[in-house]
Coordinates of C-alpha atoms in Angstrom, one line a residue:
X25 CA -27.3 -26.0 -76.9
X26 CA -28.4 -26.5 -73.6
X27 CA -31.7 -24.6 -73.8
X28 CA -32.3 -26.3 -76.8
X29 CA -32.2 -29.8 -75.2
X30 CA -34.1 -28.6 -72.5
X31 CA -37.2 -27.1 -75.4
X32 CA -37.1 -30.8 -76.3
X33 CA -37.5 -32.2 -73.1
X34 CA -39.9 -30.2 -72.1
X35 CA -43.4 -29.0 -72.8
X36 CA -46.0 -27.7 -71.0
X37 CA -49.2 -29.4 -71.1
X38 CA -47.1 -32.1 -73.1
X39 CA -44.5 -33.5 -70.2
X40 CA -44.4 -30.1 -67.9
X41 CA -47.8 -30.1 -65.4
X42 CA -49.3 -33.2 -67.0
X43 CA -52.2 -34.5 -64.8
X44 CA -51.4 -38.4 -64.0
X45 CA -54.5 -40.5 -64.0
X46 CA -55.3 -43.2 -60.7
X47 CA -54.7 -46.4 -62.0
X48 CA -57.4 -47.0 -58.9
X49 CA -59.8 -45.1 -57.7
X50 CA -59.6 -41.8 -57.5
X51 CA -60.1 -41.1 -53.8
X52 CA -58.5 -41.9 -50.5
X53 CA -60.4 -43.0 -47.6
X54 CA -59.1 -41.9 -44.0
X55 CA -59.6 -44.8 -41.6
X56 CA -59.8 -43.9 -37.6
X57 CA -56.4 -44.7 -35.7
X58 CA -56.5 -48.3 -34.0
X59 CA -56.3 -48.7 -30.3
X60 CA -52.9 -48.6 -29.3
X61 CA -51.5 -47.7 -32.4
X62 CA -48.6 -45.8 -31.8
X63 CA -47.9 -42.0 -32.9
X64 CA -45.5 -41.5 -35.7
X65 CA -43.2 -38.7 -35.8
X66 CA -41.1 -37.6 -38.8
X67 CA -38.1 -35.2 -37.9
X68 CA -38.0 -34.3 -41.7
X69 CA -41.1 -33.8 -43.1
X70 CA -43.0 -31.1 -40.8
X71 CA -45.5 -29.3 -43.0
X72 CA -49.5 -28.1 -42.2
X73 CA -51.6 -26.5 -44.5
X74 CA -53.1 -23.0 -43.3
X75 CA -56.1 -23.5 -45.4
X76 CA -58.6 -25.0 -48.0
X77 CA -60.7 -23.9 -50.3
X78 CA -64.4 -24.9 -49.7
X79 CA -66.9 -23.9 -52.5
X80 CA -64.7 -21.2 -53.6
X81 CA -64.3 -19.3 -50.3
X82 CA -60.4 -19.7 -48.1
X83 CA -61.4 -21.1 -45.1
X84 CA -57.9 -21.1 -42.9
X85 CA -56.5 -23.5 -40.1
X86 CA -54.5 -21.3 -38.3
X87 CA -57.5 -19.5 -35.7
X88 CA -57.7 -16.5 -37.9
X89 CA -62.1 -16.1 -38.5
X90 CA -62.0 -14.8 -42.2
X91 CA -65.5 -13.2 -42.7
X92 CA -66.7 -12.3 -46.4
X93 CA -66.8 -9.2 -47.2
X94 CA -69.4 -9.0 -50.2
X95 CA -70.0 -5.7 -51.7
X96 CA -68.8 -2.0 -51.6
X97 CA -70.9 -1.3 -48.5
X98 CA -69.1 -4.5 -46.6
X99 CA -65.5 -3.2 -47.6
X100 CA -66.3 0.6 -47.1
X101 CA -67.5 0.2 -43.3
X102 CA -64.5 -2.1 -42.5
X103 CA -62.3 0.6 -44.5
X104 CA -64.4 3.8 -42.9
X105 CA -61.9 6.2 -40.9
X106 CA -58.7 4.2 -42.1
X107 CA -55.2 5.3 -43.9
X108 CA -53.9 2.0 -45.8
X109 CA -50.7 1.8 -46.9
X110 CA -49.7 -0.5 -49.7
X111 CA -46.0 -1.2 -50.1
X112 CA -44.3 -3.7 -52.6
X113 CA -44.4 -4.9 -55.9
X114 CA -46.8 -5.6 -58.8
X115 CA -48.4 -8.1 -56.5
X116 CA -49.2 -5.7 -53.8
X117 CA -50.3 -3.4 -56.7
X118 CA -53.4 -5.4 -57.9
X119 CA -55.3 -5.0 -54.4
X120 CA -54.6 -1.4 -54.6
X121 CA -56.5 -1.9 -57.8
X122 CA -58.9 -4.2 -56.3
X123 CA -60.0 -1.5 -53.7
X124 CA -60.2 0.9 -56.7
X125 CA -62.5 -1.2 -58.8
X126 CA -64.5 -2.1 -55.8
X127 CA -65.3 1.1 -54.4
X128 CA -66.9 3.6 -56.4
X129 CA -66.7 6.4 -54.1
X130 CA -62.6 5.4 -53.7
X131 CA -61.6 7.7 -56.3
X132 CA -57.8 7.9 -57.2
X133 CA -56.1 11.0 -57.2
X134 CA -53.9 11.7 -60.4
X135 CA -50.4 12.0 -59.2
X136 CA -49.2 11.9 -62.5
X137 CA -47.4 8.7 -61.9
X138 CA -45.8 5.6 -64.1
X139 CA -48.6 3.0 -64.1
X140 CA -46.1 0.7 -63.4
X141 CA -44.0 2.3 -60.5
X142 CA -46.4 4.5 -59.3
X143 CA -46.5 6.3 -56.2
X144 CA -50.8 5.9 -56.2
X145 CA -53.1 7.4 -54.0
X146 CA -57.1 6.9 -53.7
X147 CA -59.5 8.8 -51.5
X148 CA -63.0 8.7 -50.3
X149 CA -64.0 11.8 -48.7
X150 CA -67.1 11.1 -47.3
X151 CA -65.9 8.1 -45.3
X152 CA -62.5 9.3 -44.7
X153 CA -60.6 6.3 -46.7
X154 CA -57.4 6.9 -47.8
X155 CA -55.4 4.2 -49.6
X156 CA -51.9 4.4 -51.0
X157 CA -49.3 2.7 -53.2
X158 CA -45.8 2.7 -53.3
X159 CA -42.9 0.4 -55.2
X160 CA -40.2 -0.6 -53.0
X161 CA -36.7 0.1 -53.6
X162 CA -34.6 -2.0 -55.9
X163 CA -33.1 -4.7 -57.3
X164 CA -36.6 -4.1 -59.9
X165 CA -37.1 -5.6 -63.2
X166 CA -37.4 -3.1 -65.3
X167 CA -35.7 0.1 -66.5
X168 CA -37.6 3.5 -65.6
X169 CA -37.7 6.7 -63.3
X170 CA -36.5 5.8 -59.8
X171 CA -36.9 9.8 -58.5
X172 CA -40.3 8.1 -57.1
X173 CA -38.7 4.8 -55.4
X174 CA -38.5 4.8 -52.1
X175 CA -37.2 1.9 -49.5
X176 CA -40.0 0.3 -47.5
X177 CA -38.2 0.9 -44.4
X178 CA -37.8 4.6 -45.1
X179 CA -41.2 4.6 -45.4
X180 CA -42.0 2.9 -42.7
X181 CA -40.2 5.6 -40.3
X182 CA -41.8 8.1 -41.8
X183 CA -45.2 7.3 -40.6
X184 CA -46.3 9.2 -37.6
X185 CA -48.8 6.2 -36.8
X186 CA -52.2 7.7 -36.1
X187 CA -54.8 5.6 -35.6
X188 CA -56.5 3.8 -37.4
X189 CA -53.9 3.2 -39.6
X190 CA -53.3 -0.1 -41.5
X191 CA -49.5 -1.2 -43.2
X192 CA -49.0 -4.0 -46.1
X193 CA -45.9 -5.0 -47.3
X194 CA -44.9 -7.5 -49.8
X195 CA -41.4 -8.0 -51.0
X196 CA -40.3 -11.1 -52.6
X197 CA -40.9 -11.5 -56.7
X198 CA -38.2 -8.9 -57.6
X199 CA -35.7 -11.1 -55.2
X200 CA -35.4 -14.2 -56.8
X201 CA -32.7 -14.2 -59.0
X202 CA -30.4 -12.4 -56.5
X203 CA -28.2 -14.3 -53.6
X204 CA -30.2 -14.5 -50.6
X205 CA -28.2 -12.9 -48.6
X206 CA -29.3 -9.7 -50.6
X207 CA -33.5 -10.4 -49.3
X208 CA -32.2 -11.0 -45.9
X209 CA -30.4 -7.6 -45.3
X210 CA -33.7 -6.1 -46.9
X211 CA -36.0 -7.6 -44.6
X212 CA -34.0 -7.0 -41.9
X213 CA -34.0 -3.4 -42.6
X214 CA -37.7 -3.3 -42.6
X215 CA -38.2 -5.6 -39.6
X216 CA -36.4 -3.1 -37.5
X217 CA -38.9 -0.2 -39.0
X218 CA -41.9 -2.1 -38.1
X219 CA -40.2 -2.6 -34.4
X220 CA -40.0 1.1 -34.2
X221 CA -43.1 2.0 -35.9
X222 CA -45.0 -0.8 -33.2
X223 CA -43.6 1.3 -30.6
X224 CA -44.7 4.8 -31.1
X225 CA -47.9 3.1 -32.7
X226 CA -48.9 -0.1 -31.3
X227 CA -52.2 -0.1 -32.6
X228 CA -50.9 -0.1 -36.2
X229 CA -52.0 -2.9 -38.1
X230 CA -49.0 -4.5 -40.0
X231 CA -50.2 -7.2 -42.6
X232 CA -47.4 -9.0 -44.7
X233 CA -48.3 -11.0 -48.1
X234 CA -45.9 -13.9 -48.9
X235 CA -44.8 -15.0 -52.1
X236 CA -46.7 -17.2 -54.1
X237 CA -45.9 -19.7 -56.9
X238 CA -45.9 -18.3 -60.4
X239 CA -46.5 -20.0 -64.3
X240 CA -43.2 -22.0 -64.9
X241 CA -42.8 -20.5 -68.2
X242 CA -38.7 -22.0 -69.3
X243 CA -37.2 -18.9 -69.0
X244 CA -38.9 -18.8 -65.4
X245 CA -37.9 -22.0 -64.4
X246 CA -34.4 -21.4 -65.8
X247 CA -34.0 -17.7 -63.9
X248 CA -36.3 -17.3 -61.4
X249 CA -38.4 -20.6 -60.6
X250 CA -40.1 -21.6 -57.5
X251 CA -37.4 -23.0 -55.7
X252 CA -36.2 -19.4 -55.2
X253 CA -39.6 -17.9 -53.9
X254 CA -39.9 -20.5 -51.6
X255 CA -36.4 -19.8 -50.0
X256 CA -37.9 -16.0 -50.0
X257 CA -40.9 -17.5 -48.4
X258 CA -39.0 -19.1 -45.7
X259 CA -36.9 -16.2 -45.1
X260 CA -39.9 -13.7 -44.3
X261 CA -41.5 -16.5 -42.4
X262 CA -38.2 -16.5 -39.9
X263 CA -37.4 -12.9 -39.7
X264 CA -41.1 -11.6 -38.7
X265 CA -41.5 -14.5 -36.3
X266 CA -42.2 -13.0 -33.3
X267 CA -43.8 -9.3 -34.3
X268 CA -47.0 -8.2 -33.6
X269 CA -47.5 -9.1 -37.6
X270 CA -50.5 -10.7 -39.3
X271 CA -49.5 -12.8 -42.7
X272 CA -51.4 -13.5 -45.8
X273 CA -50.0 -16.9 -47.3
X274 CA -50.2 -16.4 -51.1
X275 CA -48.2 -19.5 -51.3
X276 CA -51.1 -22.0 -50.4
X277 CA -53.6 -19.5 -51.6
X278 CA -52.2 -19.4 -54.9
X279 CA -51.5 -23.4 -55.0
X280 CA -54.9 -24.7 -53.4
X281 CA -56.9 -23.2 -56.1
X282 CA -58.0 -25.1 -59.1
X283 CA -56.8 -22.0 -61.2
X284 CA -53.3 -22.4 -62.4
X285 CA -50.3 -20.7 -60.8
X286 CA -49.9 -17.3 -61.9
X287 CA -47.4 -14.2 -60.6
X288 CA -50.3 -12.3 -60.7
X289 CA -53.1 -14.4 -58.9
X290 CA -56.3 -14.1 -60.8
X291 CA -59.2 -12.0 -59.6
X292 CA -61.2 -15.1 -57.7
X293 CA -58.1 -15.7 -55.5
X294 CA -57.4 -11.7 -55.2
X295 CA -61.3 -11.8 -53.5
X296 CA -60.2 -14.2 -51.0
X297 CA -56.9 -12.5 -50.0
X298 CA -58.5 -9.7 -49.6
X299 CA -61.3 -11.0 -47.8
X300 CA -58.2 -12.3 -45.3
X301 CA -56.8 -8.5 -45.5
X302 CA -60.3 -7.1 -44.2
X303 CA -60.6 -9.8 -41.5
X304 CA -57.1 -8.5 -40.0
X305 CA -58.1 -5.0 -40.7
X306 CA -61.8 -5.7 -38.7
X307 CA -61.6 -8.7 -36.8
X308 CA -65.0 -9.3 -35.8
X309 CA -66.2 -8.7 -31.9
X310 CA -66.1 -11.2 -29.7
X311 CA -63.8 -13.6 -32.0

């Protein structure tokens, strides 16, 4: 009965994301402070954008210089002489695919693998790029093999840490309709991994994605809406404070753009999240 009233109540497109018209006009004008006007400070509401989109391209508030990397020669000189290691869910999965579709000469290697689970690997020999995927370990959404499953943090200690090597993590979607307390033991498993993995490797470059807000389809909203990633969001922001750890904020990636929200952000925001991947992975001299 009550999902029924609540099919009533609400639509999408109908009541559910409904643009609201200005009853005036449409934009805001910004008017310079007045002399001696004092500051005003809010203890509750603390929030600051990391970025904005300007003609299509992120363009971030936070220092971090994100270049664009246009083309397979771009990505493949930045990439040249690197091991990348993807780890996370299906959100992490679509760059490994990005790369794939990107660079011809990345070919993938057939492991044989689930296409949803994986483990993937890619490889270009000639400039000695190697790219891999792997699933973390449960709670998953779905029923298959788990022989190929591996923790994040187990992975993590198993990396020697040779140069050149570049780790991204992201760990949130399959999360959500868990206590919190479950996500907080998880990534405090894996913050002690990258600690260690810092140490004998300093170098590494350790980039983590955050969630990002998703369709609100009703049996989303009922199970699994927003409200839950951005507790997951928080979370991660808290426990990596600190690390030597670069973050890619899906959240106001995903909700700046004039595309609608989507679990799996579509290939124009992928560009530019990637584009902040590359500019961790070869920040440019001098900058």
């Amino acid at each position: 009965m009550f999902i029924v009233v609540l099919c009533v109540l609400f639509f999408s497109r109908v009541n559910l994301k409904v643009c609201i018209p200005a009853s005036g006009p449409a934009g805001v004008t910004v008017l310079p402070k007045k002399e001696g006007q004092p500051e005003v400070e809010s203890s509750i509401v603390n929030f600051q954008a990391s970025g904005y989109y300007y003609q299509g391209l992120w363009r971030a508030l936070d220092g971090t210089k994100v270049r664009q990397f246009t083309g397979a020669s771009a990505i493949t000189q930045c990439l040249k002489g690197k091991v990348v290691h993807l780890y996370g869910d299906s959100t992490i999965r679509q760059w490994f695919e990005f790369l794939n579709a990107a660079l011809p000469d990345l070919k993938e290697f057939n492991l044989g693998s689930s296409r949803q689970t994986g483990p993937f690997l890619a490889l270009d020999y000639e400039n000695k790029i190697m790219v891999t995927f792997r699933l973390h370990g449960p709670p998953l959404r779905f029923i298959g093999s788990m022989k190929d499953i591996r923790y994040i943090a187990n992975e993590l200690d198993d990396l020697i840490g040779v140069p050149n090597t570049v780790v991204v993590f992201g760990i949130w979607a399959h999360f959500g309709s868990f206590p919190i307390e479950v996500y907080i033991r998880r990534l405090q498993r894996i913050r002690r991994a990258v600690v260690r993995l810092l140490g004998r490797a300093p170098k590494t470059v350790i980039i983590i994605r955050t969630a990002n807000p998703k369709a609100l389809l009703l049996d989303v909203a009922i199970n699994n809406s927003d409200w839950f990633s951005v507790q997951c969001d928080k979370v991660l922001r808290a426990i990596f404070k600190g690390l030597n750890v670069h973050l890619i904020d899906a959240w106001e990636m995903v909700l700046a753009h004039h595309l609608p929200n989507n679990l799996h952000p579509q290939p124009p925001i992928i560009k530019n999240m990637m584009d902040v991947l590359f500019s961790y992975t070869c920040p440019q001299k001098g900058g």
